[in-house]
mmCIF file of C-alpha atoms and ligand atoms in Angstrom:
data_model
loop_
_atom_site.group_PDB
_atom_site.id
_atom_site.type_symbol
_atom_site.label_atom_id
_atom_site.label_comp_id
_atom_site.label_asym_id
_atom_site.label_seq_id
_atom_site.Cartn_x
_atom_site.Cartn_y
_atom_site.Cartn_z
ATOM 1 C CA MET A 1 -33.233 -5.637 0.963
ATOM 2 C CA GLY A 2 -34.209 -2.171 2.105
ATOM 3 C CA THR A 3 -31.519 -0.382 0.158
ATOM 4 C CA MET A 4 -30.827 1.168 -3.217
ATOM 5 C CA VAL A 5 -28.146 -0.182 -5.521
ATOM 6 C CA SER A 6 -26.431 1.843 -8.205
ATOM 7 C CA VAL A 7 -24.093 0.505 -10.865
ATOM 8 C CA GLU A 8 -21.992 2.868 -12.951
ATOM 9 C CA ILE A 9 -20.127 1.331 -15.842
ATOM 10 C CA ALA A 10 -17.716 2.853 -18.296
ATOM 11 C CA GLY A 11 -18.054 0.885 -21.536
ATOM 12 C CA ASN A 12 -17.521 1.243 -25.237
ATOM 13 C CA SER A 13 -20.914 0.773 -26.814
ATOM 14 C CA SER A 14 -24.389 1.429 -25.528
ATOM 15 C CA GLU A 15 -25.396 -2.008 -26.833
ATOM 16 C CA SER A 16 -23.104 -3.932 -24.487
ATOM 17 C CA LEU A 17 -24.191 -1.643 -21.659
ATOM 18 C CA SER A 18 -27.902 -2.300 -22.010
ATOM 19 C CA GLY A 19 -27.280 -6.055 -22.057
ATOM 20 C CA ILE A 20 -25.250 -5.937 -18.874
ATOM 21 C CA MET A 21 -27.826 -3.927 -16.958
ATOM 22 C CA GLU A 22 -30.380 -6.673 -17.505
ATOM 23 C CA LYS A 23 -27.959 -9.243 -16.149
ATOM 24 C CA VAL A 24 -27.179 -7.025 -13.165
ATOM 25 C CA TRP A 25 -30.897 -6.697 -12.475
ATOM 26 C CA GLU A 26 -31.452 -10.444 -12.634
ATOM 27 C CA GLU A 27 -28.534 -11.159 -10.328
ATOM 28 C CA GLY A 28 -29.788 -8.500 -7.917
ATOM 29 C CA GLU A 29 -33.225 -10.095 -7.781
ATOM 30 C CA ARG A 30 -31.723 -13.531 -7.292
ATOM 31 C CA LEU A 31 -29.612 -12.310 -4.371
ATOM 32 C CA GLU A 32 -32.611 -10.594 -2.838
ATOM 33 C CA SER A 33 -34.489 -13.897 -2.884
ATOM 34 C CA VAL A 34 -31.666 -15.364 -0.784
ATOM 35 C CA PHE A 35 -30.819 -12.577 1.670
ATOM 36 C CA SER A 36 -33.855 -10.334 2.095
ATOM 37 C CA ARG A 37 -35.625 -10.517 5.436
ATOM 38 C CA TYR A 38 -38.475 -8.592 3.817
ATOM 39 C CA LEU A 39 -39.394 -11.527 1.545
ATOM 40 C CA PRO A 40 -41.162 -14.386 3.384
ATOM 41 C CA GLY A 41 -39.978 -16.853 0.744
ATOM 42 C CA SER A 42 -36.274 -15.935 0.935
ATOM 43 C CA GLU A 43 -33.666 -18.348 2.232
ATOM 44 C CA ILE A 44 -32.962 -16.195 5.284
ATOM 45 C CA SER A 45 -36.674 -16.000 6.166
ATOM 46 C CA ARG A 46 -36.885 -19.778 5.989
ATOM 47 C CA ILE A 47 -33.810 -20.139 8.210
ATOM 48 C CA ASN A 48 -35.347 -17.789 10.765
ATOM 49 C CA ARG A 49 -38.588 -19.753 10.825
ATOM 50 C CA GLU A 50 -37.059 -23.224 11.017
ATOM 51 C CA ALA A 51 -33.481 -23.255 12.344
ATOM 52 C CA GLY A 52 -34.633 -22.913 15.951
ATOM 53 C CA ILE A 53 -36.569 -26.167 15.556
ATOM 54 C CA SER A 54 -34.103 -28.376 13.660
ATOM 55 C CA PRO A 55 -31.046 -27.956 11.370
ATOM 56 C CA VAL A 56 -31.860 -26.270 8.054
ATOM 57 C CA SER A 57 -29.964 -26.845 4.799
ATOM 58 C CA VAL A 58 -28.298 -23.737 3.434
ATOM 59 C CA SER A 59 -26.991 -22.766 -0.008
ATOM 60 C CA ASN A 60 -23.259 -22.444 -0.596
ATOM 61 C CA GLU A 61 -23.445 -18.693 -0.770
ATOM 62 C CA MET A 62 -25.485 -18.428 2.419
ATOM 63 C CA MET A 63 -22.845 -20.601 4.113
ATOM 64 C CA GLU A 64 -20.131 -18.294 2.771
ATOM 65 C CA VAL A 65 -21.808 -15.236 4.298
ATOM 66 C CA LEU A 66 -22.602 -17.018 7.583
ATOM 67 C CA SER A 67 -19.001 -18.201 7.872
ATOM 68 C CA ARG A 68 -17.719 -14.675 7.339
ATOM 69 C CA ALA A 69 -20.120 -13.431 10.003
ATOM 70 C CA GLU A 70 -18.752 -16.000 12.443
ATOM 71 C CA ASP A 71 -15.194 -14.994 11.598
ATOM 72 C CA ILE A 72 -15.945 -11.286 12.215
ATOM 73 C CA SER A 73 -17.717 -12.111 15.499
ATOM 74 C CA LEU A 74 -14.568 -13.913 16.636
ATOM 75 C CA LYS A 75 -12.233 -11.105 15.544
ATOM 76 C CA THR A 76 -14.385 -8.443 17.227
ATOM 77 C CA GLN A 77 -15.002 -10.484 20.392
ATOM 78 C CA GLY A 78 -18.722 -10.470 19.779
ATOM 79 C CA ALA A 79 -19.198 -6.777 18.916
ATOM 80 C CA PHE A 80 -20.376 -8.056 15.557
ATOM 81 C CA ASP A 81 -23.291 -10.428 15.985
ATOM 82 C CA ILE A 82 -25.867 -11.344 13.326
ATOM 83 C CA SER A 83 -28.158 -12.795 15.994
ATOM 84 C CA VAL A 84 -29.321 -9.220 16.786
ATOM 85 C CA GLY A 85 -32.495 -9.923 14.743
ATOM 86 C CA PRO A 86 -34.914 -9.952 17.741
ATOM 87 C CA LEU A 87 -33.273 -6.786 19.106
ATOM 88 C CA MET A 88 -33.826 -4.976 15.807
ATOM 89 C CA GLU A 89 -37.500 -5.798 16.204
ATOM 90 C CA ILE A 90 -38.007 -4.628 19.799
ATOM 91 C CA TRP A 91 -36.142 -1.377 19.128
ATOM 92 C CA GLY A 92 -38.488 -0.799 16.202
ATOM 93 C CA PHE A 93 -35.976 -0.897 13.343
ATOM 94 C CA PHE A 94 -37.527 -3.919 11.646
ATOM 95 C CA PRO A 95 -39.777 -4.660 9.767
ATOM 96 C CA GLU A 96 -40.807 -0.981 9.711
ATOM 97 C CA ARG A 97 -38.745 1.857 11.028
ATOM 98 C CA LYS A 98 -40.904 3.109 13.877
ATOM 99 C CA GLY A 99 -38.274 3.579 16.607
ATOM 100 C CA GLN A 100 -39.268 2.692 20.179
ATOM 101 C CA VAL A 101 -37.463 2.208 23.474
ATOM 102 C CA PRO A 102 -38.314 -1.269 24.858
ATOM 103 C CA SER A 103 -39.080 -1.946 28.510
ATOM 104 C CA GLU A 104 -36.348 -3.514 30.659
ATOM 105 C CA ALA A 105 -38.443 -6.699 30.900
ATOM 106 C CA ASP A 106 -38.779 -6.982 27.106
ATOM 107 C CA LEU A 107 -35.078 -6.306 26.713
ATOM 108 C CA ALA A 108 -34.149 -9.047 29.184
ATOM 109 C CA ASP A 109 -36.484 -11.566 27.505
ATOM 110 C CA THR A 110 -35.085 -10.706 24.097
ATOM 111 C CA MET A 111 -31.455 -11.005 25.221
ATOM 112 C CA ALA A 112 -32.164 -14.660 26.000
ATOM 113 C CA ARG A 113 -32.612 -15.146 22.235
ATOM 114 C CA VAL A 114 -29.347 -13.438 21.238
ATOM 115 C CA GLY A 115 -25.787 -14.737 21.039
ATOM 116 C CA TRP A 116 -23.683 -15.648 18.019
ATOM 117 C CA ARG A 117 -22.198 -18.726 19.696
ATOM 118 C CA ALA A 118 -25.657 -20.300 19.634
ATOM 119 C CA ILE A 119 -25.589 -20.240 15.818
ATOM 120 C CA GLU A 120 -24.317 -23.690 14.858
ATOM 121 C CA LEU A 121 -22.919 -24.040 11.361
ATOM 122 C CA ASP A 122 -22.247 -27.559 10.136
ATOM 123 C CA ARG A 123 -20.040 -27.159 7.087
ATOM 124 C CA SER A 124 -20.022 -30.808 6.072
ATOM 125 C CA ALA A 125 -23.778 -31.288 6.392
ATOM 126 C CA GLU A 126 -24.279 -27.723 5.014
ATOM 127 C CA THR A 127 -26.796 -26.799 7.685
ATOM 128 C CA ILE A 128 -27.492 -24.121 10.247
ATOM 129 C CA HIS A 129 -29.117 -24.693 13.618
ATOM 130 C CA PHE A 130 -29.961 -22.290 16.456
ATOM 131 C CA SER A 131 -29.278 -23.867 19.826
ATOM 132 C CA ARG A 132 -31.540 -21.324 21.563
ATOM 133 C CA PRO A 133 -35.207 -21.172 20.600
ATOM 134 C CA GLY A 134 -36.634 -17.970 19.128
ATOM 135 C CA MET A 135 -33.372 -16.765 17.598
ATOM 136 C CA GLU A 136 -33.318 -14.792 14.358
ATOM 137 C CA ILE A 137 -30.396 -13.721 12.235
ATOM 138 C CA ASP A 138 -30.113 -10.368 10.519
ATOM 139 C CA LEU A 139 -27.572 -9.980 7.737
ATOM 140 C CA GLY A 140 -28.140 -6.234 7.373
ATOM 141 C CA ALA A 141 -24.524 -5.518 8.272
ATOM 142 C CA LEU A 142 -22.994 -7.868 5.722
ATOM 143 C CA ALA A 143 -25.332 -8.798 2.877
ATOM 144 C CA LYS A 144 -25.207 -5.462 1.055
ATOM 145 C CA GLY A 145 -21.448 -5.832 0.795
ATOM 146 C CA TYR A 146 -21.861 -9.401 -0.452
ATOM 147 C CA VAL A 147 -24.307 -8.248 -3.138
ATOM 148 C CA VAL A 148 -21.788 -5.633 -4.297
ATOM 149 C CA ASP A 149 -19.086 -8.312 -4.556
ATOM 150 C CA ARG A 150 -21.338 -10.583 -6.628
ATOM 151 C CA LEU A 151 -22.331 -7.768 -8.997
ATOM 152 C CA VAL A 152 -18.676 -6.815 -9.453
ATOM 153 C CA ASP A 153 -17.824 -10.456 -10.234
ATOM 154 C CA LEU A 154 -20.529 -10.423 -12.870
ATOM 155 C CA LEU A 155 -19.130 -7.244 -14.450
ATOM 156 C CA ARG A 156 -15.628 -8.742 -14.473
ATOM 157 C CA VAL A 157 -16.835 -11.954 -16.114
ATOM 158 C CA GLU A 158 -18.614 -9.877 -18.773
ATOM 159 C CA GLY A 159 -15.340 -8.126 -19.534
ATOM 160 C CA PHE A 160 -15.895 -4.728 -17.939
ATOM 161 C CA GLU A 161 -12.820 -3.102 -16.460
ATOM 162 C CA SER A 162 -14.114 0.178 -15.120
ATOM 163 C CA ALA A 163 -17.149 0.433 -12.856
ATOM 164 C CA MET A 164 -18.432 1.544 -9.502
ATOM 165 C CA VAL A 165 -21.100 -0.439 -7.656
ATOM 166 C CA ASN A 166 -22.795 1.139 -4.634
ATOM 167 C CA ALA A 167 -25.355 -0.514 -2.354
ATOM 168 C CA GLY A 168 -26.412 2.053 0.242
ATOM 169 C CA GLY A 169 -22.879 3.277 0.932
ATOM 170 C CA ASP A 170 -21.125 -0.063 0.402
ATOM 171 C CA ILE A 171 -18.993 0.574 -2.656
ATOM 172 C CA TYR A 172 -16.603 -1.338 -4.892
ATOM 173 C CA CYS A 173 -14.392 0.533 -7.327
ATOM 174 C CA LEU A 174 -13.465 -1.685 -10.273
ATOM 175 C CA GLY A 175 -10.355 -0.572 -12.128
ATOM 176 C CA GLU A 176 -9.906 3.136 -12.710
ATOM 177 C CA ASN A 177 -12.502 5.796 -13.363
ATOM 178 C CA PRO A 178 -13.166 6.910 -16.960
ATOM 179 C CA ASP A 179 -10.456 9.591 -16.578
ATOM 180 C CA GLY A 180 -7.849 6.892 -15.974
ATOM 181 C CA ARG A 181 -7.416 7.766 -12.290
ATOM 182 C CA LYS A 182 -8.342 6.053 -9.059
ATOM 183 C CA TRP A 183 -11.989 6.464 -8.114
ATOM 184 C CA ARG A 184 -12.433 9.167 -5.482
ATOM 185 C CA ILE A 185 -14.957 8.603 -2.715
ATOM 186 C CA GLY A 186 -15.786 11.436 -0.345
ATOM 187 C CA VAL A 187 -16.524 10.652 3.291
ATOM 188 C CA GLU A 188 -19.307 13.059 4.145
ATOM 189 C CA HIS A 189 -19.594 15.023 7.350
ATOM 190 C CA PRO A 190 -22.011 13.092 9.600
ATOM 191 C CA ARG A 191 -23.847 16.275 10.612
ATOM 192 C CA ASP A 192 -23.564 18.309 7.398
ATOM 193 C CA GLU A 193 -24.051 16.529 4.108
ATOM 194 C CA GLU A 194 -22.602 19.461 2.161
ATOM 195 C CA GLU A 195 -19.219 18.957 3.767
ATOM 196 C CA ILE A 196 -16.647 16.285 2.868
ATOM 197 C CA LEU A 197 -14.372 15.205 5.720
ATOM 198 C CA THR A 198 -11.812 13.337 3.676
ATOM 199 C CA VAL A 199 -11.437 11.744 0.257
ATOM 200 C CA LEU A 200 -10.526 8.088 -0.238
ATOM 201 C CA GLU A 201 -8.908 6.935 -3.463
ATOM 202 C CA LEU A 202 -9.614 3.400 -4.599
ATOM 203 C CA LYS A 203 -8.798 1.016 -7.408
ATOM 204 C CA ASP A 204 -9.957 -2.611 -7.324
ATOM 205 C CA ARG A 205 -10.948 -2.108 -3.719
ATOM 206 C CA ALA A 206 -14.063 -1.758 -1.593
ATOM 207 C CA VAL A 207 -15.143 0.807 0.967
ATOM 208 C CA ALA A 208 -18.141 0.488 3.260
ATOM 209 C CA THR A 209 -19.531 3.295 5.361
ATOM 210 C CA SER A 210 -21.769 3.018 8.411
ATOM 211 C CA GLY A 211 -23.179 6.166 9.942
ATOM 212 C CA ASP A 212 -25.547 6.961 12.779
ATOM 213 C CA TYR A 213 -27.162 9.571 10.492
ATOM 214 C CA ARG A 214 -28.417 6.960 8.034
ATOM 215 C CA ASN A 215 -30.848 5.025 10.184
ATOM 216 C CA TYR A 216 -31.789 6.240 13.655
ATOM 217 C CA PHE A 217 -34.606 7.649 15.725
ATOM 218 C CA ILE A 218 -34.723 10.373 18.333
ATOM 219 C CA ASN A 219 -36.595 9.924 21.630
ATOM 220 C CA SER A 220 -36.433 12.513 24.430
ATOM 221 C CA ARG A 221 -33.589 14.205 22.539
ATOM 222 C CA LEU A 222 -31.475 11.050 22.613
ATOM 223 C CA ARG A 223 -30.311 9.626 19.313
ATOM 224 C CA TYR A 224 -30.736 5.845 18.952
ATOM 225 C CA SER A 225 -28.690 4.234 16.209
ATOM 226 C CA HIS A 226 -29.650 1.046 14.343
ATOM 227 C CA ILE A 227 -26.378 -0.599 15.309
ATOM 228 C CA ILE A 228 -26.909 -2.519 18.525
ATOM 229 C CA ASP A 229 -24.293 -3.532 21.056
ATOM 230 C CA PRO A 230 -25.125 -7.246 21.362
ATOM 231 C CA ARG A 231 -23.611 -7.386 24.837
ATOM 232 C CA THR A 232 -26.065 -4.851 26.284
ATOM 233 C CA GLY A 233 -28.899 -5.187 23.777
ATOM 234 C CA ARG A 234 -28.892 -1.404 23.361
ATOM 235 C CA PRO A 235 -27.734 0.932 20.612
ATOM 236 C CA GLY A 236 -23.964 1.294 20.895
ATOM 237 C CA GLU A 237 -22.733 4.038 23.191
ATOM 238 C CA SER A 238 -19.307 4.566 21.693
ATOM 239 C CA GLN A 239 -18.737 8.120 20.470
ATOM 240 C CA VAL A 240 -18.441 6.781 16.931
ATOM 241 C CA VAL A 241 -20.770 8.557 14.509
ATOM 242 C CA GLU A 242 -19.392 7.373 11.171
ATOM 243 C CA VAL A 243 -16.963 4.726 9.933
ATOM 244 C CA SER A 244 -15.486 3.951 6.533
ATOM 245 C CA VAL A 245 -13.543 0.730 6.098
ATOM 246 C CA MET A 246 -11.579 -0.218 2.974
ATOM 247 C CA ALA A 247 -10.856 -3.849 2.132
ATOM 248 C CA PRO A 248 -10.163 -6.075 -0.882
ATOM 249 C CA ASP A 249 -13.814 -7.193 -0.884
ATOM 250 C CA CYS A 250 -16.964 -5.345 0.085
ATOM 251 C CA MET A 251 -18.428 -7.957 2.449
ATOM 252 C CA THR A 252 -15.379 -7.660 4.727
ATOM 253 C CA ALA A 253 -15.522 -3.864 4.572
ATOM 254 C CA ASP A 254 -19.252 -3.907 5.370
ATOM 255 C CA GLY A 255 -18.989 -6.197 8.388
ATOM 256 C CA LEU A 256 -15.988 -4.419 9.862
ATOM 257 C CA ALA A 257 -17.508 -0.948 9.408
ATOM 258 C CA THR A 258 -20.548 -1.995 11.453
ATOM 259 C CA SER A 259 -18.290 -3.568 14.107
ATOM 260 C CA MET A 260 -16.284 -0.367 14.596
ATOM 261 C CA PHE A 261 -19.461 1.340 15.763
ATOM 262 C CA VAL A 262 -19.801 -1.052 18.655
ATOM 263 C CA MET A 263 -16.082 -1.339 19.450
ATOM 264 C CA GLY A 264 -15.340 2.383 19.560
ATOM 265 C CA ALA A 265 -12.436 4.280 18.001
ATOM 266 C CA GLU A 266 -9.531 3.008 20.064
ATOM 267 C CA LYS A 267 -10.226 -0.732 19.915
ATOM 268 C CA GLY A 268 -11.530 -0.367 16.377
ATOM 269 C CA ILE A 269 -8.373 1.244 14.998
ATOM 270 C CA LYS A 270 -6.269 -1.354 16.800
ATOM 271 C CA LEU A 271 -8.202 -4.171 15.122
ATOM 272 C CA LEU A 272 -8.052 -2.556 11.682
ATOM 273 C CA ARG A 273 -4.262 -2.331 12.028
ATOM 274 C CA GLU A 274 -4.083 -6.018 12.932
ATOM 275 C CA ILE A 275 -6.006 -7.248 9.907
ATOM 276 C CA GLU A 276 -4.001 -7.407 6.711
ATOM 277 C CA ASP A 277 -4.987 -5.218 3.762
ATOM 278 C CA VAL A 278 -7.741 -3.394 5.632
ATOM 279 C CA ASP A 279 -7.773 0.348 6.436
ATOM 280 C CA GLY A 280 -10.328 2.641 7.930
ATOM 281 C CA VAL A 281 -11.353 6.066 9.121
ATOM 282 C CA ILE A 282 -13.427 6.345 12.285
ATOM 283 C CA VAL A 283 -15.253 9.603 13.009
ATOM 284 C CA THR A 284 -16.169 10.388 16.618
ATOM 285 C CA GLU A 285 -18.203 13.170 18.144
ATOM 286 C CA GLU A 286 -17.638 14.318 21.686
ATOM 287 C CA ASN A 287 -19.394 17.409 23.070
ATOM 288 C CA GLY A 288 -20.131 18.488 19.527
ATOM 289 C CA LYS A 289 -16.503 18.137 18.411
ATOM 290 C CA ILE A 290 -15.912 15.939 15.354
ATOM 291 C CA GLU A 291 -12.633 14.011 15.258
ATOM 292 C CA LEU A 292 -11.130 11.696 12.637
ATOM 293 C CA HIS A 293 -9.107 8.605 13.551
ATOM 294 C CA PHE A 294 -7.126 6.892 10.792
ATOM 295 C CA SER A 295 -5.780 3.347 10.867
ATOM 296 C CA TYR A 296 -3.131 4.351 8.316
ATOM 297 C CA PHE A 297 -0.850 7.306 7.765
ATOM 298 C CA SER A 298 -0.331 9.560 4.803
ATOM 299 C CA ALA A 299 0.636 13.210 4.342
ATOM 300 C CA LYS A 300 -2.900 14.058 3.292
ATOM 301 C CA ASN A 301 -4.430 12.500 6.364
ATOM 302 C CA LYS A 302 -2.036 14.292 8.671
ATOM 303 C CA SER A 303 -3.110 17.626 7.260
ATOM 304 C CA MET A 304 -6.744 16.545 7.660
ATOM 305 C CA GLN A 305 -6.143 15.748 11.302
ATOM 306 C CA ALA A 306 -4.366 19.054 11.785
ATOM 307 C CA LEU A 307 -7.455 20.816 10.444
ATOM 308 C CA ASN A 308 -9.503 19.322 13.221
HETATM 309 P P1 LIG B 401 -24.658 -1.373 8.380
HETATM 310 O O1 LIG B 401 -25.631 -0.441 7.753
HETATM 311 O O2 LIG B 401 -23.856 -2.167 7.424
HETATM 312 O O3 LIG B 401 -23.811 -0.724 9.420
HETATM 313 O O4 LIG B 401 -25.509 -2.468 9.148
HETATM 314 C C1 LIG B 401 -26.449 -2.116 10.115
HETATM 315 C C2 LIG B 401 -27.420 -3.268 10.237
HETATM 316 O O5 LIG B 401 -26.739 -4.397 10.786
HETATM 317 C C3 LIG B 401 -28.562 -3.011 11.164
HETATM 318 O O6 LIG B 401 -29.637 -2.409 10.490
HETATM 319 C C4 LIG B 401 -28.900 -4.418 11.632
HETATM 320 O O7 LIG B 401 -29.633 -5.077 10.627
HETATM 321 C C5 LIG B 401 -27.557 -5.087 11.718
HETATM 322 N N1 LIG B 401 -26.866 -4.950 13.015
HETATM 323 C C6 LIG B 401 -27.115 -4.083 14.023
HETATM 324 N N2 LIG B 401 -26.242 -4.229 15.030
HETATM 325 C C7 LIG B 401 -25.398 -5.230 14.658
HETATM 326 C C8 LIG B 401 -24.267 -5.866 15.282
HETATM 327 N N3 LIG B 401 -23.803 -5.493 16.477
HETATM 328 N N4 LIG B 401 -23.650 -6.865 14.583
HETATM 329 C C9 LIG B 401 -24.104 -7.250 13.363
HETATM 330 N N5 LIG B 401 -25.159 -6.697 12.737
HETATM 331 C C10 LIG B 401 -25.794 -5.694 13.369
HETATM 332 MG MG1 LIG B 402 -21.983 -3.036 7.573
#
């Protein structure tokens, strides 16, 4: 899926640990065969080839992810939109990362194939259909979080109580760390990886981070991020450079973190405050000045803001 997954488990015996890693690996490969756009035989590749022609049957778990995508598109008024697939291609982020600025004509043609409302989900028939031809969905903003949730479920079922699963910055902290404390996740400085901006403490909770420093290209000194504003077809122009969102499950955290990039700090924080049991930190950069915006309040965060 174009990412690296790490699973850290605190367990009693090395025997039980080696058994679980095989199961984790198998589940990871299974999920890849559903959600990876890089595999021509995956379920998502088949949807992209066929759903523009006629309705395509989808698995229960694909329907679960597609439904969540629709829900986040509604909540974010379209800032989140999995139909950005064709845009990812013309901006040169997929299938290889070879960054390019498309012509206005190409952009206009491509925009005709984008729009989440044209993704028709039929929950009783269990099908998906694209009502505009040439559409393609891209679950890059959501599927990593879903994979983390599935791997954590597997660990729980196998009886593990303390673990951390990380898929490219989408993290779930199961139970407490081996020291019996909450897991501590540092939010790194978007322009200086040695520096930590703030520390998040989690127990049985997910955090997903999106940053413009993870996947971008530079053209004529302008930085183009891989998160596209579906309303303009261009990389988002909010001053957001990094977002971390915490939620009870990692798929929600993943989708919302990506959305904040497009929505910008003010609207983003407002939405995070509206959604129950979700918190976030949005980092903006304006004229070289880094600023942190929190959706929640605590003594520690206030001192962090004062430092800025
Ligand atoms: P993430 O790394 O979770 O922030 O997801 C970024 C990925 O989501 C990109 O590489 C695209 O595959 C996809 N994407 C880009 N823009 C959007 C958007 N506005 N809504 C949903 N997915 C997007
Ligand atoms: Mg995301």
